Amino acid sequence: MKRESNFEVLRTIAMFFIVVYHCLTHGVGDEYGFNVASIASLSNVLFSDFMLVFSSVAVNLYVMISGYFLSDKDFKPSRIVRIWVSACFYSCVITIIFMVIQITPVDMISLGKSIFPLSTDAYWFVTQFIGLLILSPFLTMIVRQISYRQYLFLLVAGAFLCLSIIPDFPLAKRFHVAHGNSVWSFAYLFLIAGFIKRYLRKYPPLRLLLIITLIGLLLLASEMVLGFRNNNIYLYWLNYNGLPFVLTVFVFMFFRQLVVPDNCFWNLFVKLAPYTFGVYLIHDNLLVRGWLWPTVSLSTFCDKIYFPLVIMGLCVLLFIVCSLIDAIRKKLFVLCRIDALITKVDKWSF
């Protein structure tokens, strides 16, 4: 699959903000009340909600990037097998490490989820994403064959089925896709990306940035208002298929036409992109998550002036460590010829 540097940069940025999202939602959560009377606490909740604005579009962006490139590609079973093998590898290895070192107790439920990570939804994203890959050849047929008018009507119909721009409206909750983390929401993002690739021209970057800023401010205001209770502000995050969905589309369109400078800084983002999926599989593993966030105890920093530095420093450290681990895993797969075996699966493709 051809790689384009602007989308590789976007892939890396999206995964970094997924780490930030987990840091805030799992590390701080929605139970800590930021005191509005304290300047430090108020500035920290503003920072947190600002980060949540951009983090809330990260999962959608990751799916749209895949949809954009797969929408005109032939189906390859190896894509599914590679993701499944990677998820099982990390799930089993991490479980063994936790059992040997005895970091935290591993009960039978955790053990079962580690052995069958996709069937038990231990990695909800991987489970739904594999579902998307299974549907991808049929979604690709739609992207390739239907007319512009038919495509437009399909997206309008899909909006009623998959989106919840305001709570319970239009109909997404009735079809059990209210949070936007189901295979049907992913399929809709796939179709949106295919439509952009096939029909949409490029737009003035400044206009897109203005729209992104306005939607971002609306999202920030929504989070602050909805999180305000009893003179405290609690972290509040909106559904992926609400306002974050709208923001996702415009951010994606902006990066689609972004010309990435050829320098060391931006090249680092491009080089990190192949390891981003490993970053997710490691840091959001059930056992790692259950040990990591209680250990760092981020809520103890919420009223400190250096809270943003703690959050960003921890996220950068997690991203780098997980990327290095996944780089080693990739080397190991090459040496053991696992990648070569996975590629042979494509010979069975129909």
PDB file of C-alpha atoms in Angstrom, residues 118-264:
ATOM      1  CA  LEU A 118     -10.655 -10.285  20.217  1.00  0.00           C
ATOM      2  CA  SER A 119     -13.551 -12.558  21.155  1.00  0.00           C
ATOM      3  CA  THR A 120     -13.730 -11.000  24.620  1.00  0.00           C
ATOM      4  CA  ASP A 121     -13.337  -7.443  23.305  1.00  0.00           C
ATOM      5  CA  ALA A 122     -10.200  -6.927  25.408  1.00  0.00           C
ATOM      6  CA  TYR A 123      -9.096  -4.629  22.583  1.00  0.00           C
ATOM      7  CA  TRP A 124     -12.427  -3.144  21.518  1.00  0.00           C
ATOM      8  CA  PHE A 125     -10.820  -1.154  18.706  1.00  0.00           C
ATOM      9  CA  VAL A 126      -9.078  -4.199  17.221  1.00  0.00           C
ATOM     10  CA  THR A 127     -12.278  -6.243  17.317  1.00  0.00           C
ATOM     11  CA  GLN A 128     -14.287  -3.563  15.531  1.00  0.00           C
ATOM     12  CA  PHE A 129     -11.460  -2.757  13.110  1.00  0.00           C
ATOM     13  CA  ILE A 130     -11.154  -6.391  12.045  1.00  0.00           C
ATOM     14  CA  GLY A 131     -14.902  -6.306  11.472  1.00  0.00           C
ATOM     15  CA  LEU A 132     -14.323  -3.324   9.205  1.00  0.00           C
ATOM     16  CA  LEU A 133     -11.613  -5.182   7.271  1.00  0.00           C
ATOM     17  CA  ILE A 134     -13.993  -8.107   6.774  1.00  0.00           C
ATOM     18  CA  LEU A 135     -16.545  -5.691   5.321  1.00  0.00           C
ATOM     19  CA  SER A 136     -13.937  -3.699   3.356  1.00  0.00           C
ATOM     20  CA  PRO A 137     -14.187  -5.568   0.000  1.00  0.00           C
ATOM     21  CA  PHE A 138     -17.923  -4.891  -0.101  1.00  0.00           C
ATOM     22  CA  LEU A 139     -17.496  -1.282   0.999  1.00  0.00           C
ATOM     23  CA  THR A 140     -14.879  -0.909  -1.734  1.00  0.00           C
ATOM     24  CA  MET A 141     -17.417  -2.144  -4.295  1.00  0.00           C
ATOM     25  CA  ILE A 142     -19.766   0.619  -3.171  1.00  0.00           C
ATOM     26  CA  VAL A 143     -17.055   3.293  -3.423  1.00  0.00           C
ATOM     27  CA  ARG A 144     -16.028   2.142  -6.903  1.00  0.00           C
ATOM     28  CA  GLN A 145     -19.350   1.424  -8.557  1.00  0.00           C
ATOM     29  CA  ILE A 146     -22.173   3.671  -7.379  1.00  0.00           C
ATOM     30  CA  SER A 147     -22.781   7.098  -8.873  1.00  0.00           C
ATOM     31  CA  TYR A 148     -22.138  10.429  -7.185  1.00  0.00           C
ATOM     32  CA  ARG A 149     -25.855  10.950  -6.545  1.00  0.00           C
ATOM     33  CA  GLN A 150     -26.284   7.453  -5.092  1.00  0.00           C
ATOM     34  CA  TYR A 151     -23.191   7.906  -2.934  1.00  0.00           C
ATOM     35  CA  LEU A 152     -24.485  11.209  -1.574  1.00  0.00           C
ATOM     36  CA  PHE A 153     -27.845   9.700  -0.652  1.00  0.00           C
ATOM     37  CA  LEU A 154     -26.065   6.765   0.999  1.00  0.00           C
ATOM     38  CA  LEU A 155     -24.020   9.127   3.193  1.00  0.00           C
ATOM     39  CA  VAL A 156     -27.131  11.090   4.164  1.00  0.00           C
ATOM     40  CA  ALA A 157     -28.923   7.860   5.085  1.00  0.00           C
ATOM     41  CA  GLY A 158     -25.858   6.651   6.958  1.00  0.00           C
ATOM     42  CA  ALA A 159     -25.788   9.902   8.949  1.00  0.00           C
ATOM     43  CA  PHE A 160     -29.237   9.123  10.360  1.00  0.00           C
ATOM     44  CA  LEU A 161     -28.141   5.599  11.262  1.00  0.00           C
ATOM     45  CA  CYS A 162     -24.672   6.288  12.679  1.00  0.00           C
ATOM     46  CA  LEU A 163     -24.461   9.852  14.008  1.00  0.00           C
ATOM     47  CA  SER A 164     -25.566  11.416  17.277  1.00  0.00           C
ATOM     48  CA  ILE A 165     -24.713  15.064  16.766  1.00  0.00           C
ATOM     49  CA  ILE A 166     -26.878  15.852  19.773  1.00  0.00           C
ATOM     50  CA  PRO A 167     -27.831  13.166  22.314  1.00  0.00           C
ATOM     51  CA  ASP A 168     -30.300  10.602  20.935  1.00  0.00           C
ATOM     52  CA  PHE A 169     -30.576  12.390  17.574  1.00  0.00           C
ATOM     53  CA  PRO A 170     -30.840  11.374  14.822  1.00  0.00           C
ATOM     54  CA  LEU A 171     -31.097   7.597  15.370  1.00  0.00           C
ATOM     55  CA  ALA A 172     -27.668   6.205  16.254  1.00  0.00           C
ATOM     56  CA  LYS A 173     -28.599   5.215  19.805  1.00  0.00           C
ATOM     57  CA  ARG A 174     -31.488   3.119  18.495  1.00  0.00           C
ATOM     58  CA  PHE A 175     -29.022   1.132  16.367  1.00  0.00           C
ATOM     59  CA  HIS A 176     -26.546   0.671  19.248  1.00  0.00           C
ATOM     60  CA  VAL A 177     -23.816   2.863  17.783  1.00  0.00           C
ATOM     61  CA  ALA A 178     -24.350   5.765  20.194  1.00  0.00           C
ATOM     62  CA  HIS A 179     -20.699   6.194  21.192  1.00  0.00           C
ATOM     63  CA  GLY A 180     -19.381   5.731  17.654  1.00  0.00           C
ATOM     64  CA  ASN A 181     -17.140   2.776  18.481  1.00  0.00           C
ATOM     65  CA  SER A 182     -18.971   0.052  16.564  1.00  0.00           C
ATOM     66  CA  VAL A 183     -18.124  -1.601  13.258  1.00  0.00           C
ATOM     67  CA  TRP A 184     -21.059   0.263  11.675  1.00  0.00           C
ATOM     68  CA  SER A 185     -19.596   3.625  12.663  1.00  0.00           C
ATOM     69  CA  PHE A 186     -16.250   2.496  11.268  1.00  0.00           C
ATOM     70  CA  ALA A 187     -17.925   1.439   8.017  1.00  0.00           C
ATOM     71  CA  TYR A 188     -19.519   4.891   7.754  1.00  0.00           C
ATOM     72  CA  LEU A 189     -16.131   6.546   8.284  1.00  0.00           C
ATOM     73  CA  PHE A 190     -14.735   4.255   5.566  1.00  0.00           C
ATOM     74  CA  LEU A 191     -17.406   5.476   3.146  1.00  0.00           C
ATOM     75  CA  ILE A 192     -16.802   9.118   4.094  1.00  0.00           C
ATOM     76  CA  ALA A 193     -13.076   8.696   3.391  1.00  0.00           C
ATOM     77  CA  GLY A 194     -13.842   6.985   0.076  1.00  0.00           C
ATOM     78  CA  PHE A 195     -16.156   9.833  -0.919  1.00  0.00           C
ATOM     79  CA  ILE A 196     -13.492  12.425  -0.083  1.00  0.00           C
ATOM     80  CA  LYS A 197     -10.917  10.564  -2.142  1.00  0.00           C
ATOM     81  CA  ARG A 198     -13.184  10.031  -5.120  1.00  0.00           C
ATOM     82  CA  TYR A 199     -15.130  13.285  -5.343  1.00  0.00           C
ATOM     83  CA  LEU A 200     -13.959  16.123  -3.105  1.00  0.00           C
ATOM     84  CA  ARG A 201     -11.566  18.699  -4.435  1.00  0.00           C
ATOM     85  CA  LYS A 202      -9.021  20.405  -2.236  1.00  0.00           C
ATOM     86  CA  TYR A 203     -10.099  23.450  -0.221  1.00  0.00           C
ATOM     87  CA  PRO A 204      -8.189  26.560   0.915  1.00  0.00           C
ATOM     88  CA  PRO A 205      -6.201  25.565   4.028  1.00  0.00           C
ATOM     89  CA  LEU A 206      -7.030  28.792   5.888  1.00  0.00           C
ATOM     90  CA  ARG A 207     -10.756  28.172   5.414  1.00  0.00           C
ATOM     91  CA  LEU A 208     -10.401  24.653   6.762  1.00  0.00           C
ATOM     92  CA  LEU A 209      -8.362  25.898   9.726  1.00  0.00           C
ATOM     93  CA  LEU A 210     -11.061  28.462  10.512  1.00  0.00           C
ATOM     94  CA  ILE A 211     -13.758  25.787  10.467  1.00  0.00           C
ATOM     95  CA  ILE A 212     -11.592  23.470  12.599  1.00  0.00           C
ATOM     96  CA  THR A 213     -11.034  26.272  15.121  1.00  0.00           C
ATOM     97  CA  LEU A 214     -14.749  27.130  15.364  1.00  0.00           C
ATOM     98  CA  ILE A 215     -15.819  23.500  15.822  1.00  0.00           C
ATOM     99  CA  GLY A 216     -12.992  22.958  18.304  1.00  0.00           C
ATOM    100  CA  LEU A 217     -14.116  25.956  20.390  1.00  0.00           C
ATOM    101  CA  LEU A 218     -17.701  24.678  20.303  1.00  0.00           C
ATOM    102  CA  LEU A 219     -16.492  21.282  21.504  1.00  0.00           C
ATOM    103  CA  LEU A 220     -14.416  22.886  24.256  1.00  0.00           C
ATOM    104  CA  ALA A 221     -17.365  24.972  25.448  1.00  0.00           C
ATOM    105  CA  SER A 222     -19.624  21.893  25.397  1.00  0.00           C
ATOM    106  CA  GLU A 223     -17.189  19.898  27.523  1.00  0.00           C
ATOM    107  CA  MET A 224     -16.807  22.710  30.053  1.00  0.00           C
ATOM    108  CA  VAL A 225     -20.566  23.303  30.385  1.00  0.00           C
ATOM    109  CA  LEU A 226     -21.528  19.627  30.546  1.00  0.00           C
ATOM    110  CA  GLY A 227     -18.755  18.915  33.057  1.00  0.00           C
ATOM    111  CA  PHE A 228     -19.715  21.717  35.470  1.00  0.00           C
ATOM    112  CA  ARG A 229     -21.324  20.473  38.710  1.00  0.00           C
ATOM    113  CA  ASN A 230     -21.384  21.886  42.246  1.00  0.00           C
ATOM    114  CA  ASN A 231     -18.788  24.598  41.589  1.00  0.00           C
ATOM    115  CA  ASN A 232     -16.378  22.003  40.202  1.00  0.00           C
ATOM    116  CA  ILE A 233     -15.600  20.998  36.631  1.00  0.00           C
ATOM    117  CA  TYR A 234     -15.317  17.292  35.863  1.00  0.00           C
ATOM    118  CA  LEU A 235     -13.805  15.903  32.686  1.00  0.00           C
ATOM    119  CA  TYR A 236     -16.518  15.199  30.130  1.00  0.00           C
ATOM    120  CA  TRP A 237     -15.982  13.612  26.736  1.00  0.00           C
ATOM    121  CA  LEU A 238     -18.468  13.495  23.876  1.00  0.00           C
ATOM    122  CA  ASN A 239     -19.358  10.557  21.626  1.00  0.00           C
ATOM    123  CA  TYR A 240     -17.015   9.892  18.700  1.00  0.00           C
ATOM    124  CA  ASN A 241     -20.008  10.193  16.349  1.00  0.00           C
ATOM    125  CA  GLY A 242     -21.157  13.552  17.665  1.00  0.00           C
ATOM    126  CA  LEU A 243     -19.391  16.873  17.184  1.00  0.00           C
ATOM    127  CA  PRO A 244     -16.002  15.066  17.151  1.00  0.00           C
ATOM    128  CA  PHE A 245     -17.141  13.328  13.963  1.00  0.00           C
ATOM    129  CA  VAL A 246     -17.682  16.695  12.242  1.00  0.00           C
ATOM    130  CA  LEU A 247     -14.302  17.921  13.462  1.00  0.00           C
ATOM    131  CA  THR A 248     -12.699  14.677  12.232  1.00  0.00           C
ATOM    132  CA  VAL A 249     -13.839  15.225   8.657  1.00  0.00           C
ATOM    133  CA  PHE A 250     -12.381  18.728   8.439  1.00  0.00           C
ATOM    134  CA  VAL A 251      -9.105  17.770  10.141  1.00  0.00           C
ATOM    135  CA  PHE A 252      -8.795  14.863   7.708  1.00  0.00           C
ATOM    136  CA  MET A 253      -9.436  17.152   4.736  1.00  0.00           C
ATOM    137  CA  PHE A 254      -6.795  19.573   6.014  1.00  0.00           C
ATOM    138  CA  PHE A 255      -4.110  16.891   6.375  1.00  0.00           C
ATOM    139  CA  ARG A 256      -5.082  15.374   3.028  1.00  0.00           C
ATOM    140  CA  GLN A 257      -3.649  18.411   1.257  1.00  0.00           C
ATOM    141  CA  LEU A 258      -0.881  19.183   3.751  1.00  0.00           C
ATOM    142  CA  VAL A 259       2.606  19.334   2.260  1.00  0.00           C
ATOM    143  CA  VAL A 260       4.955  17.919   4.877  1.00  0.00           C
ATOM    144  CA  PRO A 261       8.385  19.609   4.987  1.00  0.00           C
ATOM    145  CA  ASP A 262      11.316  17.300   4.385  1.00  0.00           C
ATOM    146  CA  ASN A 263      13.258  17.791   7.600  1.00  0.00           C
ATOM    147  CA  CYS A 264      14.309  15.746  10.622  1.00  0.00           C
TER     148      CYS A 264
END
